[in-house]
Short mmCIF file of C-alpha atoms in Angstrom, two decimals:
data_model
loop_
_atom_site.label_atom_id
_atom_site.label_comp_id
_atom_site.label_asym_id
_atom_site.label_seq_id
_atom_site.Cartn_x
_atom_site.Cartn_y
_atom_site.Cartn_z
CA MET A 1 0.02 0.17 -0.05
CA ASN A 2 1.30 3.50 -0.95
CA LEU A 3 0.24 6.93 0.20
CA ASN A 4 -2.15 7.50 -2.74
CA SER A 5 -4.09 4.28 -1.87
CA ILE A 6 -4.37 5.21 1.75
CA SER A 7 -5.71 8.58 0.78
CA CYS A 8 -8.33 6.88 -1.57
CA ALA A 9 -9.28 4.50 0.99
CA ILE A 10 -10.14 7.42 3.51
CA ARG A 11 -12.22 9.15 0.87
CA ILE A 12 -14.12 5.87 0.26
CA LEU A 13 -14.61 5.44 4.05
CA ASN A 14 -15.87 9.12 4.56
CA LEU A 15 -18.68 8.29 1.98
CA ASN A 16 -19.76 5.34 4.08
CA HIS A 17 -21.38 6.83 7.19
CA LYS A 18 -21.70 3.34 8.74
CA ILE A 19 -17.85 2.67 8.84
CA ILE A 20 -16.49 2.22 12.32
CA PRO A 21 -14.79 5.40 13.47
CA SER A 22 -11.70 3.64 14.76
CA THR A 23 -10.88 2.19 11.46
CA LEU A 24 -11.17 5.52 9.80
CA ASN A 25 -8.77 6.89 12.31
CA ILE A 26 -6.40 4.05 11.61
CA PHE A 27 -6.14 5.06 8.11
CA ARG A 28 -5.88 8.75 8.83
CA PHE A 29 -2.78 7.84 11.12
CA CYS A 30 -1.17 5.95 8.32
CA ARG A 31 -1.57 8.74 5.89
CA ASN A 32 -0.32 11.31 8.33
CA ASN A 33 2.68 9.33 9.28
CA PHE A 34 3.50 7.39 6.02
CA THR A 35 6.38 9.51 5.11
CA SER A 36 7.98 9.26 8.50
CA ILE A 37 7.51 5.41 8.79
CA MET A 38 8.93 4.94 5.35
CA ASN A 39 11.94 7.15 6.13
CA LYS A 40 12.99 5.55 9.39
CA PRO A 41 16.86 5.77 9.63
CA SER A 42 18.71 2.39 9.49
CA VAL A 43 21.04 0.86 11.94
CA TYR A 44 23.30 -2.38 11.57
CA ILE A 45 24.29 -4.04 14.72
CA THR A 46 27.24 -6.34 14.57
CA ARG A 47 26.36 -8.79 17.53
CA GLN A 48 23.16 -9.89 19.31
CA VAL A 49 22.19 -7.54 22.10
CA ASN A 50 19.54 -7.38 24.94
CA GLU A 51 15.90 -6.46 24.17
CA GLU A 52 16.12 -3.21 26.27
CA ALA A 53 18.62 -1.86 23.83
CA LEU A 54 16.78 -3.09 20.80
CA ASP A 55 13.38 -1.54 22.10
CA ILE A 56 15.15 1.98 22.10
CA LEU A 57 16.32 1.58 18.46
CA ARG A 58 13.28 0.12 17.09
CA GLU A 59 11.09 2.99 18.11
CA HIS A 60 12.89 5.29 15.90
CA CYS A 61 14.92 3.07 13.39
CA GLU A 62 14.98 0.09 10.93
CA ILE A 63 17.33 -2.62 12.52
CA THR A 64 19.50 -5.19 10.66
CA SER A 65 21.88 -7.19 12.74
CA TRP A 66 24.20 -10.21 12.79
CA THR A 67 22.76 -12.92 14.79
CA GLY A 68 25.23 -15.80 14.08
CA GLU A 69 27.87 -17.11 16.57
CA GLY A 70 30.99 -15.13 17.23
CA PRO A 71 31.73 -11.68 15.53
CA VAL A 72 30.28 -10.73 12.10
CA PRO A 73 32.35 -12.03 9.34
CA ARG A 74 34.16 -9.40 7.51
CA ASP A 75 32.30 -9.87 4.23
CA GLU A 76 28.95 -9.92 5.89
CA LEU A 77 29.62 -6.67 7.76
CA LEU A 78 30.84 -5.07 4.22
CA ARG A 79 27.53 -6.28 2.62
CA LYS A 80 25.15 -5.16 5.25
CA ILE A 81 26.63 -1.92 6.29
CA GLU A 82 25.66 -0.23 2.77
CA ASP A 83 23.52 2.79 3.01
CA LYS A 84 23.02 2.32 6.81
CA ASN A 85 22.68 5.69 8.86
CA ALA A 86 24.42 4.19 12.00
CA LEU A 87 26.56 1.36 13.05
CA PHE A 88 26.43 -0.27 16.52
CA CYS A 89 29.75 -2.08 16.67
CA MET A 90 32.01 -4.08 19.17
CA LEU A 91 35.63 -4.22 19.90
CA THR A 92 36.01 -7.19 17.68
CA ASP A 93 35.06 -5.14 14.55
CA GLN A 94 37.81 -3.31 12.77
CA ILE A 95 36.08 -0.17 11.51
CA ASN A 96 38.46 1.35 8.88
CA SER A 97 38.18 2.95 5.52
CA GLU A 98 37.02 -0.35 3.87
CA VAL A 99 33.95 -0.28 5.95
CA LEU A 100 33.33 3.31 5.68
CA ASN A 101 33.53 3.22 1.98
CA LYS A 102 31.00 0.51 1.82
CA ALA A 103 28.77 2.38 4.21
CA GLY A 104 28.57 5.50 1.86
CA LYS A 105 27.68 8.98 2.72
CA LYS A 106 24.61 8.11 4.75
CA LEU A 107 26.56 6.92 7.75
CA GLN A 108 26.13 9.57 10.68
CA ILE A 109 27.46 7.68 13.65
CA VAL A 110 29.76 4.67 14.84
CA ALA A 111 28.73 3.64 18.28
CA THR A 112 30.89 1.19 19.97
CA MET A 113 29.95 -1.05 22.95
CA SER A 114 33.16 -0.70 24.77
CA VAL A 115 35.41 1.85 26.33
CA GLY A 116 38.43 1.18 24.25
CA TYR A 117 38.36 2.54 20.79
CA ASP A 118 41.53 1.11 19.25
CA HIS A 119 39.46 -1.03 16.81
CA LEU A 120 38.16 2.24 15.16
CA ASP A 121 40.20 4.25 12.66
CA VAL A 122 39.56 7.58 14.28
CA ASP A 123 41.22 9.71 12.03
CA GLU A 124 39.44 8.30 9.00
CA ILE A 125 36.03 8.64 10.78
CA LYS A 126 36.76 12.22 11.86
CA LYS A 127 37.68 13.22 8.36
CA ARG A 128 34.30 11.96 7.11
CA LYS A 129 32.68 14.02 9.82
CA ILE A 130 31.13 10.89 11.35
CA LYS A 131 30.31 11.12 14.97
CA MET A 132 31.75 8.55 17.18
CA ALA A 133 30.36 7.21 20.65
CA TYR A 134 31.61 4.73 23.22
CA THR A 135 30.61 3.43 26.65
CA PRO A 136 32.91 4.83 29.44
CA ASP A 137 32.11 4.75 33.10
CA ILE A 138 29.49 1.87 33.07
CA LEU A 139 32.11 -0.71 32.96
CA THR A 140 34.62 0.95 35.38
CA ASP A 141 33.32 -0.95 38.63
CA ALA A 142 32.97 -4.26 36.77
CA THR A 143 36.54 -4.16 35.42
CA ALA A 144 38.03 -2.81 38.55
CA GLU A 145 36.54 -5.93 40.50
CA LEU A 146 37.79 -8.32 37.92
CA THR A 147 41.19 -6.87 38.14
CA VAL A 148 41.39 -7.48 41.77
CA ALA A 149 40.12 -10.88 41.35
CA LEU A 150 42.82 -11.64 38.74
CA LEU A 151 45.42 -10.19 40.94
CA LEU A 152 44.37 -12.45 43.91
CA ALA A 153 44.14 -15.52 41.62
CA THR A 154 47.72 -14.87 40.28
CA SER A 155 49.55 -13.84 43.47
CA ARG A 156 47.68 -16.52 45.87
CA ARG A 157 48.12 -19.21 43.10
CA ILE A 158 44.29 -19.99 43.24
CA LEU A 159 44.15 -21.82 39.95
CA GLU A 160 47.28 -23.81 40.73
CA ALA A 161 45.66 -24.89 44.23
CA ASN A 162 42.35 -25.85 42.54
CA GLU A 163 44.14 -28.04 40.00
CA ALA A 164 46.23 -29.62 42.90
CA ALA A 165 43.04 -30.27 44.87
CA LYS A 166 41.44 -31.90 41.76
CA ASN A 167 44.43 -34.00 40.59
CA GLY A 168 45.42 -35.53 43.68
CA GLU A 169 48.35 -33.55 44.71
CA TRP A 170 46.78 -32.45 47.89
CA LYS A 171 47.93 -35.11 50.53
CA ALA A 172 47.86 -33.17 53.76
CA TRP A 173 48.15 -29.42 54.92
CA SER A 174 51.68 -28.21 54.64
CA PRO A 175 53.13 -25.07 55.99
CA PHE A 176 55.03 -23.54 52.85
CA TRP A 177 52.94 -25.59 49.93
CA LEU A 178 51.30 -23.32 47.46
CA CYS A 179 52.28 -20.20 49.40
CA GLY A 180 51.78 -16.87 47.46
CA THR A 181 52.35 -13.07 47.62
CA GLY A 182 50.36 -10.98 49.96
CA LEU A 183 49.06 -7.49 49.44
CA GLN A 184 49.67 -6.31 53.08
CA ASN A 185 52.63 -3.80 53.42
CA SER A 186 53.35 -4.29 49.57
CA THR A 187 53.95 -1.33 46.99
CA VAL A 188 50.98 -1.44 44.29
CA GLY A 189 51.92 0.17 41.06
CA ILE A 190 49.13 1.23 38.64
CA VAL A 191 49.83 2.20 34.99
CA GLY A 192 47.20 4.40 33.87
CA PHE A 193 45.21 6.18 36.55
CA GLY A 194 41.87 6.92 34.80
CA ARG A 195 38.61 5.94 36.04
CA ILE A 196 39.38 2.17 36.11
CA GLY A 197 42.85 2.73 37.63
CA GLN A 198 41.49 4.85 40.36
CA GLU A 199 38.68 2.27 41.17
CA ILE A 200 41.27 -0.47 41.40
CA ALA A 201 43.31 1.61 43.75
CA LYS A 202 40.21 2.24 45.97
CA ARG A 203 39.46 -1.73 46.13
CA LEU A 204 43.11 -2.50 46.80
CA LYS A 205 43.41 0.11 49.73
CA SER A 206 41.41 -2.24 52.08
CA PHE A 207 44.16 -4.90 51.73
CA LYS A 208 46.59 -2.54 53.55
CA PRO A 209 49.36 -2.05 51.09
CA LYS A 210 52.20 0.26 52.25
CA ASN A 211 52.30 2.33 49.06
CA ILE A 212 50.18 2.84 46.08
CA VAL A 213 51.95 4.56 43.18
CA TYR A 214 50.90 5.34 39.83
CA TYR A 215 52.23 6.40 36.54
CA ASN A 216 49.92 8.53 34.35
CA ARG A 217 50.44 11.27 31.48
CA SER A 218 49.07 13.73 33.62
CA GLU A 219 48.84 14.47 37.50
CA LYS A 220 45.61 13.27 39.19
CA ALA A 221 46.39 14.94 42.56
CA ASP A 222 42.82 15.14 43.73
CA GLU A 223 41.73 11.48 42.83
CA ALA A 224 45.34 10.26 44.20
CA LYS A 225 44.73 11.87 47.61
CA LEU A 226 41.67 9.77 47.87
CA VAL A 227 43.64 6.62 48.24
CA ASP A 228 47.05 8.19 49.37
CA ALA A 229 48.68 7.38 45.99
CA LYS A 230 51.78 9.12 44.80
CA ARG A 231 52.64 9.81 41.12
CA VAL A 232 56.07 8.43 40.09
CA THR A 233 58.06 7.89 36.75
CA PHE A 234 57.41 4.69 34.85
CA ASP A 235 61.08 3.23 35.72
CA LYS A 236 60.42 4.06 39.34
CA LEU A 237 57.03 2.33 39.40
CA LEU A 238 58.72 -0.70 37.92
CA ALA A 239 61.70 -0.90 40.26
CA LYS A 240 59.54 -0.40 43.45
CA SER A 241 56.42 -2.20 42.82
CA ASP A 242 55.40 -5.74 44.16
CA PHE A 243 52.30 -5.53 41.92
CA VAL A 244 52.32 -3.91 38.55
CA ILE A 245 48.68 -3.31 37.06
CA VAL A 246 48.05 -2.09 33.59
CA SER A 247 45.15 -0.11 33.32
CA CYS A 248 45.94 2.36 30.30
CA SER A 249 44.37 2.78 26.75
CA LEU A 250 46.19 1.40 23.84
CA THR A 251 47.65 4.20 21.84
CA GLN A 252 50.80 4.61 19.74
CA ASP A 253 52.67 5.88 23.07
CA THR A 254 51.59 2.72 24.98
CA GLN A 255 51.94 0.07 22.25
CA HIS A 256 54.58 -2.58 23.69
CA LEU A 257 55.03 -0.15 26.63
CA PHE A 258 55.88 -3.42 28.70
CA ASN A 259 58.66 -4.84 26.62
CA GLU A 260 61.84 -6.67 27.67
CA ASN A 261 63.50 -3.69 28.94
CA ALA A 262 60.51 -2.91 31.12
CA PHE A 263 60.27 -6.54 32.54
CA ASN A 264 64.15 -6.50 33.35
CA LYS A 265 63.29 -3.49 35.62
CA MET A 266 60.78 -5.08 37.80
CA LYS A 267 61.41 -7.15 40.86
CA ARG A 268 61.89 -10.71 40.57
CA THR A 269 58.97 -11.30 43.03
CA ALA A 270 56.66 -8.94 41.14
CA ILE A 271 53.20 -9.89 39.99
CA PHE A 272 52.22 -8.31 36.60
CA VAL A 273 48.19 -7.83 35.93
CA ASN A 274 46.97 -6.70 32.61
CA THR A 275 43.26 -5.90 31.99
CA SER A 276 43.54 -3.14 29.59
CA ARG A 277 44.56 -4.15 25.93
CA GLY A 278 46.98 -6.94 24.89
CA GLY A 279 48.85 -4.70 22.60
CA VAL A 280 50.19 -2.69 25.67
CA VAL A 281 52.56 -5.79 26.32
CA ASP A 282 55.18 -7.40 23.99
CA GLN A 283 53.98 -10.84 24.67
CA ASP A 284 57.08 -12.62 23.46
CA ALA A 285 59.01 -10.73 25.98
CA LEU A 286 56.37 -11.51 28.69
CA ILE A 287 56.82 -15.13 27.97
CA LYS A 288 60.58 -14.80 28.41
CA ALA A 289 60.25 -13.08 31.57
CA LEU A 290 57.87 -15.65 33.09
CA GLU A 291 59.99 -18.74 31.70
CA ASN A 292 63.25 -17.19 33.15
CA LYS A 293 61.78 -16.05 36.46
CA ILE A 294 62.46 -12.41 35.61
CA ILE A 295 59.01 -11.76 37.33
CA LEU A 296 57.31 -14.06 39.55
CA GLY A 297 53.80 -14.25 37.87
CA ALA A 298 51.38 -12.59 35.42
CA GLY A 299 47.41 -12.43 35.32
CA LEU A 300 45.92 -11.65 31.90
CA ASP A 301 42.68 -10.86 30.85
CA VAL A 302 43.71 -9.40 27.63
CA MET A 303 46.31 -10.79 25.01
CA THR A 304 47.44 -10.65 21.39
CA PRO A 305 45.70 -12.21 19.26
CA GLU A 306 42.35 -12.94 20.89
CA PRO A 307 41.23 -15.74 21.39
CA LEU A 308 44.88 -16.84 22.39
CA PRO A 309 45.88 -19.95 20.23
CA LEU A 310 45.85 -23.03 22.34
CA HIS A 311 49.48 -23.87 21.47
CA ASN A 312 50.62 -20.44 22.91
CA PRO A 313 53.32 -21.05 25.48
CA LEU A 314 51.52 -18.81 27.96
CA PHE A 315 49.08 -21.59 28.56
CA LYS A 316 51.75 -23.98 29.47
CA LEU A 317 53.04 -21.82 32.18
CA LYS A 318 51.99 -22.24 36.01
CA ASN A 319 52.85 -18.74 36.83
CA CYS A 320 50.38 -17.18 34.41
CA VAL A 321 46.60 -17.03 34.80
CA ILE A 322 44.65 -16.40 31.70
CA LEU A 323 41.12 -15.14 31.40
CA PRO A 324 39.03 -14.76 28.09
CA HIS A 325 38.71 -10.96 28.27
CA ILE A 326 35.74 -10.79 30.73
CA GLY A 327 36.77 -7.52 32.42
CA SER A 328 33.33 -6.13 32.12
CA ALA A 329 31.45 -9.33 31.89
CA CYS A 330 28.53 -8.53 34.45
CA ILE A 331 25.13 -8.99 33.16
CA GLN A 332 23.83 -5.78 34.25
CA THR A 333 27.04 -3.89 33.03
CA ARG A 334 26.73 -5.26 29.34
CA LYS A 335 23.00 -4.45 29.38
CA GLU A 336 23.71 -0.83 30.35
CA MET A 337 26.46 -0.67 27.95
CA ALA A 338 24.09 -1.80 25.02
CA ILE A 339 21.56 0.72 26.28
CA LEU A 340 23.95 3.57 26.17
CA CYS A 341 25.16 2.63 22.73
CA ALA A 342 21.62 2.78 21.46
CA LYS A 343 20.90 6.15 23.20
CA ASN A 344 24.18 7.56 21.51
CA ILE A 345 22.84 6.46 18.19
CA ILE A 346 19.26 7.95 18.69
CA ALA A 347 20.91 11.29 19.77
CA ALA A 348 23.22 11.50 16.77
CA LEU A 349 20.22 10.67 14.21
CA ARG A 350 18.17 13.44 15.84
CA GLY A 351 21.12 16.02 15.93
CA GLU A 352 21.23 15.97 19.66
CA GLU A 353 23.99 15.95 22.11
CA LEU A 354 25.30 12.48 22.63
CA PRO A 355 25.32 11.12 26.08
CA SER A 356 28.90 9.93 25.64
CA GLU A 357 30.46 11.10 22.52
CA LEU A 358 33.97 10.06 21.77
CA ILE A 359 35.85 13.31 21.01
CA ILE A 360 39.67 12.99 20.30
#
């Protein structure tokens, strides 16, 4: 049915005085809203998300989404993104000029359901005057919690102990068997003292470390005062810290920040924890540091590549705990991230201020 046929139907119904008024009203509504209905902006979603987020988008947009297992295949993304007004993507999707060229000139916003944005070609997106949005703050608490859990699992050798209990190694209580490193009276070093780094520090404060130090591009004096933290140089943090926690973004400056030179400057009793991005670490250098006991242990929620191949040497090391990138994997957190992503898209399509625009 097109607009002319709707108008014709209304004229016929007006001539028939016995017609039910509600039916006539329905046709009038269709006529008055036909243009807006047919011109709804279109959104492509690269993974399955929660119904609350979809409902927000459905009210204003036509939705197409990838519903298969795992990340959307590249050829599928390139095919489906054509002529879309908005892209709802994930950190597993590389959004570069190839994707943007396929999208065409209608694309108004790229909204990622993540706080990291190293998968976005920021310069290319900005050049085309396409808005960008991300989901900061929401995942801060969940990621901080996971970081503390990973640190404890690594330093207290929890996975080793669990395996020992299951495979029969546990014969009797022993005074020094499976002893780990405690946080009390230690020095904790945090690389990247943004939202997540600060929340990690707050949680670790209750474990009574002697010192909390941080390395950050800028001074965070007020935030540091809350946890009695002190800003130091990168080299000093490496040399003094019993626990080194990585919570910085992946940029050109932080790519392979933790290399062979950095690991050699750390204590041989140091525990290294990374919940930021795998690219911050030279993984071959980390493997060497763990194998040669240059550092005591490592807890990783992020690696390169992801998923980490099963033959990777890290899986064979007892002093390395590996998690499958679950830093923000709380049910409510992920739901709220998707909802914020949807709200960013609607705001952009309406020409309104975005709740969390990515401005670089």
